[in-house]
């Protein structure tokens, strides 16, 4: 069965610093990978997705992620964060033999301080 | 405006009283899904539907029912709610059968006493 592990539950960082949110997945078949963002008291918004092709994926708000098949990782990065990036971030996986199921990680709370 | 709507947004009820949370999308999406979000557990899929009259269990289907009689609507039914179903519920839809890039509704906060 597929699973997703987000290695950090909370990541505090200062404004304009770089950030990396880590995500590892387990699957024996090809997968599709996603990052979602949830701002306080809101639903989830898709940041970026990897379906196939280039392993470096660029998303909205200056975020990017790199698919690493050998390390089964899909880490999210941003070179310079803003206060407005404070939110919870979820990594998710679907595909392979899971059909329409989308499996989420536990979430990483990014807190950007001035 | 493309959107997924849920009603109600907030609901407090008592154990055993049947309730329905509605979900509607205006994007003609085939795929729809329900999740619950609990602290420390992320989002867990309850049920999903790949098309009208086609529904499948997610990871935590116990205590829930769904139906997909029309493409735009995917209601979540709790026949006999219990306190462990107190949670934040999200509906989502997608244009593709494998659920890529799902659009999420604003959420329904349910409290069962």
XYZ file of N, CA, C and O in Angstrom, chain B:
452
model
N -17.778 31.491 -11.547
C -16.540 31.147 -10.845
C -16.550 29.654 -10.532
O -17.516 29.120 -10.016
N -15.430 28.994 -10.880
C -15.299 27.563 -10.612
C -15.183 27.342 -9.105
O -14.343 27.958 -8.449
N -16.023 26.477 -8.584
C -15.943 26.276 -7.141
C -16.625 24.980 -6.699
O -17.452 24.417 -7.410
N -16.227 24.568 -5.494
C -16.870 23.460 -4.792
C -17.521 24.062 -3.551
O -16.856 24.762 -2.781
N -18.797 23.818 -3.391
C -19.502 24.371 -2.238
C -19.959 23.251 -1.306
O -20.299 22.148 -1.765
N -19.935 23.547 -0.041
C -20.377 22.595 0.985
C -21.366 23.299 1.900
O -21.190 24.479 2.236
N -22.349 22.539 2.346
C -23.295 23.054 3.336
C -23.738 21.943 4.273
O -23.959 20.814 3.820
N -23.854 22.279 5.567
C -23.514 23.564 6.168
C -22.015 23.711 6.390
O -21.270 22.756 6.221
N -21.570 24.894 6.765
C -20.163 25.096 7.078
C -19.859 24.679 8.514
O -18.754 24.255 8.825
N -20.834 24.830 9.377
C -20.683 24.447 10.777
C -21.937 23.703 11.205
O -23.044 24.087 10.850
N -21.736 22.634 11.989
C -22.871 21.845 12.444
C -22.555 21.213 13.781
O -21.520 20.568 13.931
N -23.453 21.436 14.741
C -23.367 20.763 16.033
C -24.596 19.893 16.164
O -25.719 20.384 15.999
N -24.401 18.623 16.451
C -25.527 17.695 16.541
C -25.313 16.730 17.699
O -24.289 16.784 18.387
N -26.275 15.862 17.906
C -26.192 14.883 18.999
C -26.023 13.482 18.435
O -26.371 13.205 17.280
N -25.501 12.629 19.256
C -25.269 11.243 18.866
C -26.552 10.606 18.345
O -27.608 10.717 18.971
N -26.436 9.948 17.190
C -27.559 9.186 16.658
C -28.504 9.933 15.748
O -29.366 9.313 15.105
N -28.382 11.234 15.626
C -29.294 12.008 14.796
C -28.751 12.115 13.378
O -27.758 12.820 13.124
N -29.429 11.490 12.454
C -28.966 11.432 11.064
C -28.735 12.816 10.492
O -29.509 13.746 10.739
N -27.635 12.956 9.720
C -27.377 14.232 9.084
C -26.770 14.024 7.699
O -26.208 12.960 7.402
N -26.909 15.055 6.885
C -26.335 15.046 5.533
C -25.559 16.326 5.313
O -26.052 17.411 5.616
N -24.366 16.195 4.799
C -23.561 17.344 4.383
C -23.545 17.341 2.857
O -23.166 16.348 2.233
N -23.978 18.446 2.285
C -24.063 18.479 0.822
C -22.761 19.000 0.218
O -22.019 19.770 0.836
N -22.487 18.567 -0.997
C -21.328 19.013 -1.756
C -21.750 19.173 -3.211
O -22.368 18.259 -3.785
N -21.387 20.299 -3.800
C -21.747 20.544 -5.177
C -20.597 21.226 -5.890
O -19.932 22.085 -5.320
N -20.362 20.829 -7.158
C -19.315 21.475 -7.957
C -19.910 21.914 -9.288
O -20.796 21.253 -9.839
N -19.381 23.045 -9.802
C -19.934 23.616 -11.035
C -18.973 23.499 -12.205
O -19.041 24.266 -13.166
N -18.039 22.532 -12.135
C -16.995 22.409 -13.153
C -17.186 21.179 -14.049
O -16.308 20.844 -14.828
N -18.309 20.507 -13.901
C -18.588 19.298 -14.683
C -17.527 18.212 -14.464
O -17.213 17.441 -15.374
N -16.994 18.149 -13.261
C -15.959 17.167 -12.951
C -16.552 15.780 -12.774
O -17.629 15.615 -12.188
N -15.812 14.773 -13.239
C -16.248 13.389 -13.054
C -15.928 12.882 -11.648
O -16.676 12.135 -11.047
N -14.775 13.274 -11.134
C -14.262 12.717 -9.888
C -14.620 13.609 -8.713
O -14.409 14.819 -8.744
N -15.186 13.002 -7.644
C -15.456 13.739 -6.414
C -15.071 12.868 -5.230
O -15.050 11.628 -5.327
N -14.773 13.530 -4.108
C -14.259 12.779 -2.971
C -14.591 13.497 -1.673
O -14.765 14.722 -1.662
N -14.637 12.747 -0.583
C -14.802 13.296 0.759
C -13.609 12.907 1.616
O -13.142 11.759 1.576
N -13.137 13.889 2.433
C -12.048 13.679 3.368
C -12.461 14.184 4.740
O -13.292 15.082 4.863
N -11.820 13.628 5.742
C -11.899 14.220 7.063
C -10.494 14.608 7.511
O -9.512 13.923 7.175
N -10.406 15.744 8.217
C -9.116 16.230 8.676
C -9.116 16.271 10.187
O -9.971 16.928 10.804
N -8.154 15.592 10.793
C -8.014 15.550 12.242
C -6.581 15.920 12.606
O -5.647 15.540 11.899
N -6.396 16.631 13.713
C -5.042 17.075 14.098
C -4.059 15.914 14.181
O -4.350 14.883 14.789
N -2.904 16.096 13.561
C -1.861 15.081 13.598
C -2.059 13.921 12.649
O -1.178 13.068 12.510
N -3.215 13.867 11.987
C -3.500 12.745 11.078
C -3.596 13.187 9.626
O -3.758 12.348 8.733
N -3.521 14.479 9.359
C -3.665 14.956 7.996
C -5.079 14.736 7.494
O -6.033 14.712 8.264
N -5.213 14.553 6.193
C -6.520 14.285 5.598
C -6.623 12.805 5.262
O -5.697 12.222 4.693
N -7.751 12.242 5.580
C -7.989 10.840 5.252
C -9.240 10.735 4.386
O -10.263 11.340 4.689
N -9.115 9.934 3.347
C -10.198 9.839 2.381
C -11.299 8.928 2.915
O -11.024 7.814 3.378
N -12.552 9.385 2.809
C -13.684 8.620 3.311
C -14.296 7.784 2.183
O -14.390 6.565 2.267
N -14.729 8.468 1.136
C -15.279 7.846 -0.061
C -14.882 8.688 -1.258
O -14.614 9.881 -1.135
N -14.889 8.057 -2.424
C -14.700 8.811 -3.647
C -15.605 8.248 -4.728
O -16.114 7.120 -4.608
N -15.791 9.050 -5.769
C -16.658 8.654 -6.873
C -15.994 9.054 -8.180
O -15.601 10.209 -8.347
N -15.892 8.098 -9.093
C -15.259 8.388 -10.380
C -16.263 8.803 -11.440
O -15.878 9.253 -12.513
N -17.555 8.633 -11.140
C -18.584 9.076 -12.076
C -19.958 8.840 -11.445
O -20.053 8.277 -10.347
N -20.987 9.250 -12.130
C -22.351 9.050 -11.628
C -22.601 7.573 -11.360
O -22.238 6.722 -12.176
N -23.181 7.288 -10.202
C -23.536 5.927 -9.777
C -22.319 5.042 -9.538
O -22.479 3.822 -9.387
N -21.118 5.617 -9.447
C -19.913 4.833 -9.158
C -19.238 5.417 -7.925
O -18.760 6.551 -7.952
N -19.230 4.662 -6.825
C -18.577 5.120 -5.603
C -17.687 4.017 -5.054
O -17.964 2.827 -5.259
N -16.624 4.422 -4.354
C -15.694 3.463 -3.763
C -15.254 3.938 -2.395
O -15.209 5.148 -2.134
N -14.908 2.983 -1.544
C -14.438 3.319 -0.203
C -13.028 3.879 -0.243
O -12.183 3.422 -1.011
N -12.793 4.850 0.640
C -11.449 5.351 0.866
C -10.829 4.617 2.038
O -11.076 3.429 2.239
N -10.088 5.331 2.846
C -9.392 4.693 3.966
C -10.232 4.582 5.237
O -9.996 3.720 6.069
N -11.208 5.470 5.400
C -12.003 5.483 6.644
C -13.492 5.581 6.343
O -14.168 6.529 6.745
N -14.094 4.589 5.676
C -15.494 4.688 5.277
C -16.513 4.327 6.359
O -17.709 4.637 6.206
N -16.066 3.714 7.448
C -17.016 3.208 8.445
C -17.821 4.349 9.049
O -17.276 5.350 9.507
N -19.144 4.166 9.076
C -20.032 5.157 9.671
C -20.520 6.215 8.696
O -21.265 7.120 9.089
N -20.115 6.099 7.447
C -20.497 7.091 6.424
C -21.145 6.403 5.223
O -20.880 5.248 4.941
N -22.002 7.169 4.547
C -22.563 6.741 3.270
C -22.465 7.901 2.297
O -22.442 9.068 2.704
N -22.428 7.582 1.011
C -22.440 8.606 -0.023
C -23.353 8.143 -1.145
O -23.726 6.964 -1.220
N -23.705 9.079 -2.003
C -24.429 8.740 -3.222
C -24.004 9.692 -4.322
O -23.580 10.819 -4.050
N -24.116 9.244 -5.567
C -23.756 10.100 -6.703
C -24.807 9.885 -7.793
O -24.612 9.170 -8.768
N -25.924 10.544 -7.585
C -27.031 10.424 -8.531
C -26.899 11.423 -9.673
O -27.447 11.217 -10.767
N -26.215 12.524 -9.402
C -25.982 13.536 -10.436
C -24.487 13.844 -10.432
O -23.817 13.695 -9.410
N -23.996 14.320 -11.572
C -22.582 14.585 -11.686
C -22.133 15.680 -10.721
O -21.038 15.611 -10.170
N -22.922 16.697 -10.506
C -22.482 17.842 -9.738
C -22.557 17.652 -8.227
O -21.923 18.379 -7.485
N -23.346 16.697 -7.743
C -23.574 16.562 -6.301
C -23.037 15.259 -5.721
O -23.152 14.194 -6.353
N -22.509 15.353 -4.510
C -21.926 14.173 -3.855
C -22.143 14.325 -2.349
O -21.225 14.660 -1.598
N -23.339 14.080 -1.856
C -23.614 14.268 -0.428
C -22.989 13.193 0.452
O -22.862 12.029 0.051
N -22.611 13.610 1.649
C -22.070 12.705 2.677
C -23.134 12.520 3.746
O -23.641 13.508 4.281
N -23.455 11.281 4.041
C -24.527 10.968 4.981
C -23.962 10.242 6.191
O -23.214 9.263 6.053
N -24.340 10.739 7.369
C -24.007 10.048 8.607
C -25.323 9.558 9.192
O -26.118 10.349 9.691
N -25.568 8.260 9.080
C -26.860 7.694 9.496
C -27.037 7.796 11.010
O -28.124 8.083 11.502
N -25.995 7.524 11.763
C -26.058 7.561 13.219
C -24.735 8.117 13.746
O -23.849 7.361 14.158
N -24.586 9.441 13.738
C -23.301 10.051 14.098
C -22.873 9.700 15.523
O -23.718 9.560 16.431
N -21.569 9.586 15.687
C -20.998 9.345 17.007
C -19.917 10.399 17.267
O -19.419 11.027 16.334
N -19.563 10.602 18.553
C -18.568 11.638 18.884
C -17.244 11.483 18.146
O -16.566 12.478 17.879
N -16.851 10.261 17.782
C -15.563 10.098 17.080
C -15.643 10.546 15.616
O -14.634 10.493 14.902
N -16.814 11.000 15.207
C -16.943 11.586 13.875
C -16.878 13.111 13.916
O -17.026 13.778 12.882
N -16.630 13.648 15.098
C -16.353 15.079 15.211
C -15.063 15.369 14.455
O -14.016 14.787 14.749
N -15.147 16.255 13.471
C -13.996 16.473 12.605
C -14.282 17.635 11.654
O -15.368 18.204 11.650
N -13.275 17.945 10.842
C -13.421 18.918 9.764
C -13.484 18.131 8.463
O -12.581 17.355 8.166
N -14.541 18.324 7.699
C -14.781 17.541 6.490
C -14.611 18.402 5.243
O -15.092 19.531 5.182
N -13.930 17.827 4.265
C -13.729 18.511 2.990
C -14.240 17.659 1.844
O -13.995 16.449 1.792
N -14.907 18.326 0.926
C -15.288 17.719 -0.334
C -14.326 18.240 -1.400
O -13.840 19.374 -1.310
N -14.044 17.417 -2.402
C -13.142 17.831 -3.474
C -13.616 17.254 -4.794
O -14.320 16.240 -4.826
N -13.224 17.901 -5.895
C -13.561 17.379 -7.215
C -12.386 17.583 -8.158
O -11.511 18.415 -7.918
N -12.400 16.779 -9.234
C -11.313 16.842 -10.203
C -11.827 16.446 -11.570
O -12.768 15.655 -11.682
N -11.148 16.957 -12.600
C -11.582 16.645 -13.963
C -11.106 15.293 -14.441
O -11.587 14.797 -15.449
N -10.154 14.694 -13.744
C -9.584 13.440 -14.231
C -9.998 12.276 -13.338
O -10.219 12.454 -12.154
N -10.042 11.122 -13.913
C -10.497 9.933 -13.184
C -9.573 9.570 -12.037
O -9.996 9.006 -11.047
N -8.292 9.880 -12.172
C -7.371 9.515 -11.094
C -7.220 10.645 -10.086
O -6.358 10.628 -9.237
N -8.053 11.637 -10.164
C -8.119 12.635 -9.096
C -6.986 13.637 -9.069
O -6.689 14.198 -8.022
N -6.342 13.888 -10.188
C -5.244 14.839 -10.175
C -5.715 16.257 -9.948
O -6.727 16.668 -10.471
N -4.936 16.997 -9.150
C -5.219 18.406 -9.001
C -6.621 18.692 -8.539
O -7.378 19.377 -9.213
N -6.976 18.182 -7.389
C -8.341 18.330 -6.909
C -8.627 19.737 -6.401
O -7.790 20.378 -5.784
N -9.860 20.203 -6.660
C -10.366 21.452 -6.103
C -11.102 21.109 -4.810
O -11.972 20.239 -4.802
N -10.789 21.840 -3.757
C -11.394 21.559 -2.458
C -12.462 22.585 -2.099
O -12.341 23.777 -2.420
N -13.480 22.114 -1.405
C -14.470 22.996 -0.831
C -13.932 23.673 0.422
O -12.819 23.369 0.865
N -14.709 24.575 1.025
C -14.230 25.355 2.173
C -14.236 24.593 3.487
O -13.659 25.061 4.471
N -14.870 23.427 3.521
C -14.870 22.619 4.736
C -16.154 22.751 5.543
O -16.834 23.779 5.500
N -16.465 21.685 6.257
C -17.604 21.651 7.184
C -17.100 21.161 8.528
O -16.568 20.057 8.624
N -17.258 22.002 9.537
C -16.812 21.605 10.873
C -17.988 20.985 11.601
O -18.968 21.672 11.895
N -17.863 19.690 11.898
C -18.933 18.935 12.541
C -18.549 18.579 13.964
O -17.455 18.070 14.203
N -19.457 18.854 14.886
C -19.288 18.455 16.284
C -20.449 17.562 16.665
O -21.614 17.959 16.511
N -20.130 16.370 17.163
C -21.162 15.416 17.608
C -21.019 15.244 19.117
O -19.964 14.832 19.604
N -22.067 15.594 19.858
C -21.999 15.518 21.326
C -22.737 14.294 21.852
O -23.494 13.641 21.133
